[in-house]
Amino acid sequence: MRFSIYRYNPESDAAPYMQDYDLDVKAHECHMVLDALIAIKNNMDDGLTYRRSCREGVCGSDGMNINGKNRLACTTHLSALKEPIVIRPLPGLPIVRDLVVDMSQFYKQYEKIKPYLQNTNPTPAKERLQSPEERSKLDGLYECILCACCSTSCPSFWWNPDKYVGPAGLLQAYRFIADSRDTESKERLSELTDPFSVFRCRGIMNCVDVCPKGLNPLKAINHIKELMLEEGV
Amino acid sequence: MVNSGLRDWLYQRVSAIFMAVYSLGLVVYVLAHPDLAYYEWHHLFTYMSMKVVTLLFVFLLLIHAWVGMWTVITDYIKPFVLRLMINIVILLALVGFFFQTILILWGI
Ligand code: SF4
Ligand code: SF4
Ligand code: FES
C-alpha cells in the first residue's frame, strides 16, 4: 500500500515536502492507519514523527488529516481508504515536526471557557447529586476527547484562532452550562456574547462531519445561542 | 463590544424573517396577478401601508447588510485606518440608500 506523508523538520528542512512509502500492510498486520504509521517508523524510517498513545480512540492524540479529512489514525480502517493514502498534520496549526502540531492555540481557547465545575453553594456533606434526567443532558458532550479534529477543520477557527473559541471549546462550554451542578451558567453565557467567541460560527458543519466520536458541536453552539436569549444575558 | 455579537446575531435573524415574509408576500401578489402591468404595480405602492412596510423592509435589509459587511471587513482588512475608512464609506452608502428609498416611495 502506498502512503504519501507530510514531512517537515524545521531544524533541517527548508520547506515541507511529501514523502512516499510503500508498505506491505498484510505482512505487518496493519488494520488501522496508526498500525501502518507504527510499521513505517519501526521498519522503514525511524525519523517519522507523530503523536499517539492509547491506539483505541480514547486519548485524542493522533488526530491528523487522512485523505483530506481530519480523523484519528487509530480508528481509521486502511480498507476504507483510497490509495495513495495521503497523511498530513491537522490543518491551520503551527507544525512542530512532521505530523505533530503545536496545540497551544487550541488549548488556550479551551482554557478560556473555564472547563471545570464552578459552584458557589455551600459544599454538601457528601456529594452534589444529580437526577438521571439532569445527568442525561451531558450525553453527547462529555465524551469529547479534545482531539482537535473539529476545530482544525473549521474555517472560522482557521481565520480567527485567537478570538473564536472553536467547536471543541464551545462543546465543552455548553457541557458546563448544561451541568445542573454548575451555578455559573449565566456568567459563562455572558462571557461569550462578543462578536467572536461564539458568533463566528457560520454553521458550516465541518465539525459535525469530522468528529471521530460522533459528537455534534454545532448543536451545542446553537443551544448556547438560544440560552443567551432565554437567560437575557 | 460586550454584547454586540448577540445583538448583531439577533438583528440578522429578525431582519431575515421579516424579509422572507415580505418577499413571499410579493411573490404571492405577483402570482395572483398574472396580467400584472405598470398600472397595478404603481397602484400597489400608492397605499401608505405598502410604503411603510417596504421602507421597513429596506431598513432591515440595510441593517442585515451592515452586519454582514462589518464581519467580512473585520476578517479581511487588517490595517485599522483602512478598515475604519471602508466601514465609514459602507455606512454612508447604506444610509444614502435608506433616504433614496424614502424619496422613491414618497415620490409615487
Ligand atoms: S458549524 Fe460552526 S463550529 Fe462547526 S465547522 Fe462550521 S463554523 Fe466551525
Ligand atoms: S468534539 Fe469531537 S472532533 Fe472535536 S475535539 Fe471533541 S472529540 Fe474531537
Ligand atoms: S492513539 Fe489515542 S486516540 Fe488515537
GROMACS .gro file of C-alpha atoms and ligand atoms in nm:
model
  361
    1MET     CA    1   0.000   0.000   0.000
    2ARG     CA    2   0.131   0.345  -0.088
    3PHE     CA    3   0.143   0.619   0.173
    4SER     CA    4   0.225   0.979   0.100
    5ILE     CA    5   0.319   1.151   0.424
    6TYR     CA    6   0.389   1.513   0.508
    7ARG     CA    7   0.743   1.565   0.632
    8TYR     CA    8   0.893   1.872   0.786
    9ASN     CA    9   1.178   1.910   1.027
   10PRO     CA   10   1.224   2.281   1.091
   11GLU     CA   11   1.582   2.222   1.203
   12SER     CA   12   1.700   2.068   0.877
   13ASP     CA   13   1.435   2.121   0.605
   14ALA     CA   14   1.395   2.447   0.419
   15ALA     CA   15   1.035   2.360   0.332
   16PRO     CA   16   0.783   2.083   0.399
   17TYR     CA   17   0.758   1.802   0.142
   18MET     CA   18   0.559   1.483   0.085
   19GLN     CA   19   0.740   1.152   0.118
   20ASP     CA   20   0.613   0.826  -0.031
   21TYR     CA   21   0.638   0.490   0.145
   22ASP     CA   22   0.534   0.153   0.004
   23LEU     CA   23   0.436  -0.069   0.293
   24ASP     CA   24   0.326  -0.432   0.280
   25VAL     CA   25   0.033  -0.390   0.518
   26LYS     CA   26  -0.054  -0.762   0.516
   27ALA     CA   27   0.293  -0.869   0.618
   28HIS     CA   28   0.292  -0.617   0.900
   29GLU     CA   29  -0.066  -0.698   1.001
   30CYS     CA   30  -0.183  -0.342   0.975
   31HIS     CA   31  -0.554  -0.272   1.006
   32MET     CA   32  -0.567   0.089   1.104
   33VAL     CA   33  -0.375   0.387   0.972
   34LEU     CA   34  -0.190   0.408   1.302
   35ASP     CA   35  -0.068   0.047   1.262
   36ALA     CA   36   0.082   0.147   0.929
   37LEU     CA   37   0.247   0.458   1.075
   38ILE     CA   38   0.400   0.247   1.351
   39ALA     CA   39   0.519  -0.013   1.097
   40ILE     CA   40   0.679   0.258   0.882
   41LYS     CA   41   0.851   0.410   1.184
   42ASN     CA   42   0.978   0.075   1.314
   43ASN     CA   43   1.088  -0.073   0.981
   44MET     CA   44   1.147   0.199   0.724
   45ASP     CA   45   1.207   0.542   0.872
   46ASP     CA   46   1.254   0.599   1.242
   47GLY     CA   47   1.263   0.975   1.186
   48LEU     CA   48   0.892   0.987   1.105
   49THR     CA   49   0.726   1.178   1.388
   50TYR     CA   50   0.368   1.165   1.513
   51ARG     CA   51   0.176   1.156   1.841
   52ARG     CA   52  -0.012   0.855   1.964
   53SER     CA   53  -0.089   0.690   2.290
   54CYS     CA   54  -0.396   0.477   2.355
   55ARG     CA   55  -0.434   0.342   1.996
   56GLU     CA   56  -0.807   0.297   2.056
   57GLY     CA   57  -0.972   0.633   2.012
   58VAL     CA   58  -0.964   0.742   2.375
   59CYS     CA   59  -0.671   0.976   2.426
   60GLY     CA   60  -0.720   1.205   2.127
   61SER     CA   61  -0.352   1.244   2.047
   62ASP     CA   62  -0.336   1.110   1.690
   63GLY     CA   63  -0.574   1.345   1.513
   64MET     CA   64  -0.443   1.405   1.161
   65ASN     CA   65  -0.563   1.479   0.812
   66ILE     CA   66  -0.603   1.150   0.625
   67ASN     CA   67  -0.709   1.164   0.260
   68GLY     CA   68  -0.835   1.515   0.311
   69LYS     CA   69  -1.038   1.455   0.626
   70ASN     CA   70  -0.941   1.508   0.987
   71ARG     CA   71  -0.962   1.182   1.181
   72LEU     CA   72  -0.789   0.964   1.437
   73ALA     CA   73  -0.527   0.742   1.279
   74CYS     CA   74  -0.604   0.468   1.532
   75THR     CA   75  -0.974   0.437   1.445
   76THR     CA   76  -0.945   0.479   1.067
   77HIS     CA   77  -0.951   0.149   0.878
   78LEU     CA   78  -0.699   0.118   0.595
   79SER     CA   79  -0.952  -0.082   0.395
   80ALA     CA   80  -1.190   0.214   0.382
   81LEU     CA   81  -0.932   0.443   0.219
   82LYS     CA   82  -0.834   0.501  -0.141
   83GLU     CA   83  -0.467   0.477  -0.242
   84PRO     CA   84  -0.236   0.652  -0.216
   85ILE     CA   85  -0.319   0.735   0.144
   86VAL     CA   86  -0.224   1.097   0.193
   87ILE     CA   87  -0.147   1.190   0.553
   88ARG     CA   88  -0.096   1.548   0.664
   89PRO     CA   89  -0.094   1.721   1.003
   90LEU     CA   90  -0.414   1.884   1.129
   91PRO     CA   91  -0.464   2.197   0.919
   92GLY     CA   92  -0.427   2.550   1.050
   93LEU     CA   93  -0.193   2.492   1.345
   94PRO     CA   94   0.184   2.555   1.351
   95ILE     CA   95   0.393   2.245   1.271
   96VAL     CA   96   0.636   2.122   1.534
   97ARG     CA   97   0.762   1.838   1.318
   98ASP     CA   98   0.606   1.607   1.054
   99LEU     CA   99   0.256   1.521   1.182
  100VAL     CA  100   0.298   1.688   1.520
  101VAL     CA  101   0.128   2.024   1.552
  102ASP     CA  102   0.152   2.291   1.820
  103MET     CA  103  -0.182   2.276   2.003
  104SER     CA  104  -0.127   2.583   2.226
  105GLN     CA  105  -0.387   2.794   2.046
  106PHE     CA  106  -0.642   2.514   2.075
  107TYR     CA  107  -0.580   2.468   2.449
  108LYS     CA  108  -0.588   2.842   2.508
  109GLN     CA  109  -0.942   2.853   2.371
  110TYR     CA  110  -1.032   2.553   2.584
  111GLU     CA  111  -0.893   2.725   2.892
  112LYS     CA  112  -1.098   3.036   2.814
  113ILE     CA  113  -1.429   2.859   2.869
  114LYS     CA  114  -1.324   2.752   3.222
  115PRO     CA  115  -1.353   2.377   3.176
  116TYR     CA  116  -1.425   2.291   3.539
  117LEU     CA  117  -1.731   2.292   3.764
  118GLN     CA  118  -1.798   2.616   3.945
  119ASN     CA  119  -2.040   2.613   4.233
  120THR     CA  120  -2.089   2.890   4.487
  121ASN     CA  121  -2.332   2.696   4.708
  122PRO     CA  122  -2.204   2.552   5.036
  123THR     CA  123  -2.039   2.218   4.986
  124PRO     CA  124  -2.276   1.938   5.092
  125ALA     CA  125  -2.160   1.678   5.342
  126LYS     CA  126  -2.137   1.401   5.085
  127GLU     CA  127  -2.171   1.491   4.718
  128ARG     CA  128  -2.370   1.703   4.475
  129LEU     CA  129  -2.645   1.476   4.349
  130GLN     CA  130  -2.787   1.478   4.001
  131SER     CA  131  -3.110   1.321   3.878
  132PRO     CA  132  -3.086   1.080   3.583
  133GLU     CA  133  -3.256   1.347   3.368
  134GLU     CA  134  -3.002   1.611   3.466
  135ARG     CA  135  -2.721   1.367   3.403
  136SER     CA  136  -2.855   1.277   3.059
  137LYS     CA  137  -2.812   1.638   2.950
  138LEU     CA  138  -2.438   1.577   2.948
  139ASP     CA  139  -2.461   1.291   2.700
  140GLY     CA  140  -2.310   1.385   2.367
  141LEU     CA  141  -2.094   1.645   2.542
  142TYR     CA  142  -1.873   1.477   2.800
  143GLU     CA  143  -1.742   1.219   2.550
  144CYS     CA  144  -1.518   1.472   2.376
  145ILE     CA  145  -1.153   1.364   2.379
  146LEU     CA  146  -1.013   1.704   2.268
  147CYS     CA  147  -0.855   1.558   1.957
  148ALA     CA  148  -0.897   1.893   1.776
  149CYS     CA  149  -1.022   1.727   1.457
  150CYS     CA  150  -1.326   1.958   1.463
  151SER     CA  151  -1.165   2.292   1.542
  152THR     CA  152  -0.889   2.238   1.285
  153SER     CA  153  -1.148   2.164   1.016
  154CYS     CA  154  -1.345   2.481   1.093
  155PRO     CA  155  -1.278   2.775   0.857
  156SER     CA  156  -1.388   3.021   1.126
  157PHE     CA  157  -1.123   2.877   1.359
  158TRP     CA  158  -0.854   2.886   1.087
  159TRP     CA  159  -0.924   3.252   1.037
  160ASN     CA  160  -0.959   3.367   1.399
  161PRO     CA  161  -0.788   3.104   1.616
  162ASP     CA  162  -0.709   3.373   1.873
  163LYS     CA  163  -1.067   3.504   1.908
  164TYR     CA  164  -1.307   3.230   1.804
  165VAL     CA  165  -1.337   2.958   2.070
  166GLY     CA  166  -1.397   2.692   1.805
  167PRO     CA  167  -1.627   2.389   1.806
  168ALA     CA  168  -1.432   2.181   2.061
  169GLY     CA  169  -1.416   2.464   2.315
  170LEU     CA  170  -1.780   2.554   2.263
  171LEU     CA  171  -1.896   2.196   2.303
  172GLN     CA  172  -1.720   2.196   2.640
  173ALA     CA  173  -1.857   2.541   2.725
  174TYR     CA  174  -2.205   2.401   2.677
  175ARG     CA  175  -2.112   2.088   2.873
  176PHE     CA  176  -2.062   2.307   3.182
  177ILE     CA  177  -2.351   2.542   3.109
  178ALA     CA  178  -2.583   2.242   3.090
  179ASP     CA  179  -2.449   2.082   3.409
  180SER     CA  180  -2.703   2.110   3.693
  181ARG     CA  181  -2.419   2.118   3.948
  182ASP     CA  182  -2.267   2.433   3.799
  183THR     CA  183  -2.409   2.761   3.932
  184GLU     CA  184  -2.226   2.995   3.694
  185SER     CA  185  -2.418   2.923   3.373
  186LYS     CA  186  -2.526   3.282   3.331
  187GLU     CA  187  -2.173   3.411   3.386
  188ARG     CA  188  -2.045   3.162   3.135
  189LEU     CA  189  -2.302   3.272   2.878
  190SER     CA  190  -2.236   3.642   2.925
  191GLU     CA  191  -1.865   3.585   2.869
  192LEU     CA  192  -1.941   3.461   2.519
  193THR     CA  193  -2.165   3.733   2.375
  194ASP     CA  194  -1.894   3.928   2.189
  195PRO     CA  195  -1.886   3.904   1.807
  196PHE     CA  196  -1.612   3.639   1.801
  197SER     CA  197  -1.624   3.376   2.076
  198VAL     CA  198  -1.944   3.205   1.963
  199PHE     CA  199  -2.087   3.415   1.686
  200ARG     CA  200  -1.810   3.344   1.438
  201CYS     CA  201  -1.972   3.006   1.388
  202ARG     CA  202  -2.121   3.011   1.041
  203GLY     CA  203  -2.294   2.677   1.063
  204ILE     CA  204  -2.060   2.522   0.806
  205MET     CA  205  -2.081   2.192   0.995
  206ASN     CA  206  -1.733   2.065   0.912
  207CYS     CA  207  -1.706   1.995   1.285
  208VAL     CA  208  -2.006   1.761   1.281
  209ASP     CA  209  -1.873   1.590   0.971
  210VAL     CA  210  -1.533   1.502   1.117
  211CYS     CA  211  -1.584   1.430   1.487
  212PRO     CA  212  -1.448   1.078   1.543
  213LYS     CA  213  -1.670   1.040   1.849
  214GLY     CA  214  -1.983   1.127   1.653
  215LEU     CA  215  -2.050   1.442   1.856
  216ASN     CA  216  -2.233   1.748   1.731
  217PRO     CA  217  -2.061   2.076   1.829
  218LEU     CA  218  -2.296   2.282   1.610
  219LYS     CA  219  -2.596   2.164   1.812
  220ALA     CA  220  -2.421   2.272   2.132
  221ILE     CA  221  -2.336   2.609   1.975
  222ASN     CA  222  -2.700   2.663   1.881
  223HIS     CA  223  -2.809   2.569   2.235
  224ILE     CA  224  -2.569   2.833   2.367
  225LYS     CA  225  -2.723   3.098   2.141
  226GLU     CA  226  -3.077   3.000   2.242
  227LEU     CA  227  -2.986   3.007   2.612
  228MET     CA  228  -2.836   3.352   2.571
  229LEU     CA  229  -3.177   3.473   2.454
  230GLU     CA  230  -3.370   3.284   2.723
  231GLU     CA  231  -3.146   3.396   3.005
  232GLY     CA  232  -3.142   3.752   2.872
  233VAL     CA  233  -2.769   3.794   2.922
  234MET     CA  234  -1.846   4.541   2.202
  235VAL     CA  235  -1.961   4.343   2.506
  236ASN     CA  236  -2.296   4.214   2.390
  237SER     CA  237  -2.261   4.312   2.028
  238GLY     CA  238  -2.218   3.959   1.897
  239LEU     CA  239  -2.551   3.854   2.042
  240ARG     CA  240  -2.717   4.179   1.931
  241ASP     CA  241  -2.590   4.155   1.572
  242TRP     CA  242  -2.694   3.794   1.553
  243LEU     CA  243  -3.045   3.886   1.669
  244TYR     CA  244  -3.067   4.172   1.417
  245GLN     CA  245  -2.977   3.935   1.139
  246ARG     CA  246  -3.230   3.669   1.246
  247VAL     CA  247  -3.516   3.915   1.290
  248SER     CA  248  -3.443   4.102   0.969
  249ALA     CA  249  -3.412   3.774   0.778
  250ILE     CA  250  -3.754   3.661   0.898
  251PHE     CA  251  -3.918   3.991   0.804
  252MET     CA  252  -3.750   3.998   0.464
  253ALA     CA  253  -3.857   3.641   0.394
  254VAL     CA  254  -4.219   3.720   0.480
  255TYR     CA  255  -4.219   4.038   0.272
  256SER     CA  256  -4.059   3.867  -0.027
  257LEU     CA  257  -4.306   3.579  -0.007
  258GLY     CA  258  -4.591   3.831   0.008
  259LEU     CA  259  -4.466   3.998  -0.308
  260VAL     CA  260  -4.428   3.665  -0.486
  261VAL     CA  261  -4.785   3.572  -0.391
  262TYR     CA  262  -4.906   3.910  -0.515
  263VAL     CA  263  -4.731   3.866  -0.849
  264LEU     CA  264  -4.865   3.512  -0.889
  265ALA     CA  265  -5.217   3.630  -0.803
  266HIS     CA  266  -5.197   3.895  -1.074
  267PRO     CA  267  -5.084   3.712  -1.388
  268ASP     CA  268  -5.155   4.014  -1.609
  269LEU     CA  269  -4.960   4.249  -1.385
  270ALA     CA  270  -4.869   4.569  -1.565
  271TYR     CA  271  -4.720   4.905  -1.478
  272TYR     CA  272  -5.054   5.048  -1.365
  273GLU     CA  273  -5.130   4.781  -1.097
  274TRP     CA  274  -4.771   4.778  -0.978
  275HIS     CA  275  -4.772   5.156  -0.945
  276HIS     CA  276  -5.109   5.147  -0.771
  277LEU     CA  277  -4.985   4.893  -0.515
  278PHE     CA  278  -4.723   5.137  -0.395
  279THR     CA  279  -4.965   5.426  -0.356
  280TYR     CA  280  -5.100   5.265  -0.037
  281MET     CA  281  -4.948   5.415   0.275
  282SER     CA  282  -4.927   5.070   0.440
  283MET     CA  283  -4.729   4.938   0.144
  284LYS     CA  284  -4.493   5.235   0.159
  285VAL     CA  285  -4.431   5.184   0.530
  286VAL     CA  286  -4.382   4.808   0.503
  287THR     CA  287  -4.149   4.849   0.205
  288LEU     CA  288  -3.946   5.111   0.386
  289LEU     CA  289  -3.920   4.880   0.685
  290PHE     CA  290  -3.809   4.603   0.451
  291VAL     CA  291  -3.533   4.819   0.304
  292PHE     CA  292  -3.431   4.938   0.650
  293LEU     CA  293  -3.393   4.581   0.778
  294LEU     CA  294  -3.216   4.481   0.457
  295LEU     CA  295  -2.961   4.757   0.518
  296ILE     CA  296  -2.910   4.651   0.882
  297HIS     CA  297  -2.864   4.294   0.764
  298ALA     CA  298  -2.613   4.411   0.504
  299TRP     CA  299  -2.426   4.621   0.759
  300VAL     CA  300  -2.375   4.330   0.998
  301GLY     CA  301  -2.260   4.111   0.711
  302MET     CA  302  -2.025   4.371   0.565
  303TRP     CA  303  -1.880   4.456   0.906
  304THR     CA  304  -1.800   4.088   0.958
  305VAL     CA  305  -1.635   4.047   0.618
  306ILE     CA  306  -1.434   4.369   0.652
  307THR     CA  307  -1.318   4.273   1.002
  308ASP     CA  308  -1.187   3.945   0.870
  309TYR     CA  309  -1.019   4.064   0.552
  310ILE     CA  310  -0.898   4.421   0.608
  311LYS     CA  311  -0.631   4.421   0.874
  312PRO     CA  312  -0.491   4.781   0.881
  313PHE     CA  313  -0.707   4.974   1.127
  314VAL     CA  314  -0.728   5.309   0.944
  315LEU     CA  315  -0.816   5.148   0.611
  316ARG     CA  316  -1.077   4.930   0.781
  317LEU     CA  317  -1.229   5.232   0.954
  318MET     CA  318  -1.247   5.425   0.627
  319ILE     CA  319  -1.408   5.139   0.437
  320ASN     CA  320  -1.660   5.091   0.717
  321ILE     CA  321  -1.749   5.461   0.710
  322VAL     CA  322  -1.795   5.454   0.331
  323ILE     CA  323  -2.019   5.148   0.359
  324LEU     CA  324  -2.220   5.303   0.640
  325LEU     CA  325  -2.266   5.628   0.445
  326ALA     CA  326  -2.374   5.435   0.136
  327LEU     CA  327  -2.629   5.233   0.337
  328VAL     CA  328  -2.772   5.548   0.498
  329GLY     CA  329  -2.784   5.703   0.150
  330PHE     CA  330  -2.980   5.404   0.019
  331PHE     CA  331  -3.229   5.449   0.301
  332PHE     CA  332  -3.302   5.812   0.212
  333GLN     CA  333  -3.310   5.728  -0.156
  334THR     CA  334  -3.578   5.469  -0.079
  335ILE     CA  335  -3.784   5.729   0.105
  336LEU     CA  336  -3.758   5.965  -0.193
  337ILE     CA  337  -3.863   5.694  -0.437
  338LEU     CA  338  -4.151   5.564  -0.226
  339TRP     CA  339  -4.296   5.902  -0.137
  340GLY     CA  340  -4.245   6.023  -0.492
  341ILE     CA  341  -4.512   5.778  -0.609
  342SF4     S1  342  -2.057   2.463   1.231
  342SF4    FE1  343  -1.952   2.636   1.327
  342SF4     S2  344  -1.801   2.543   1.456
  342SF4    FE2  345  -1.869   2.382   1.315
  342SF4     S3  346  -1.721   2.392   1.147
  342SF4    FE3  347  -1.888   2.525   1.099
  342SF4     S4  348  -1.834   2.732   1.162
  342SF4    FE4  349  -1.699   2.583   1.262
  343SF4     S1  350  -1.585   1.740   1.953
  343SF4    FE1  351  -1.517   1.555   1.851
  343SF4     S2  352  -1.370   1.627   1.695
  343SF4    FE2  353  -1.397   1.791   1.841
  343SF4     S3  354  -1.231   1.768   1.987
  343SF4    FE3  355  -1.412   1.663   2.072
  343SF4     S4  356  -1.391   1.452   2.003
  343SF4    FE4  357  -1.251   1.572   1.880
  344FES     S1  358  -0.398   0.699   1.980
  344FES    FE1  359  -0.536   0.769   2.132
  344FES     S2  360  -0.699   0.843   2.013
  344FES    FE2  361  -0.574   0.754   1.864
   0.00000   0.00000   0.00000
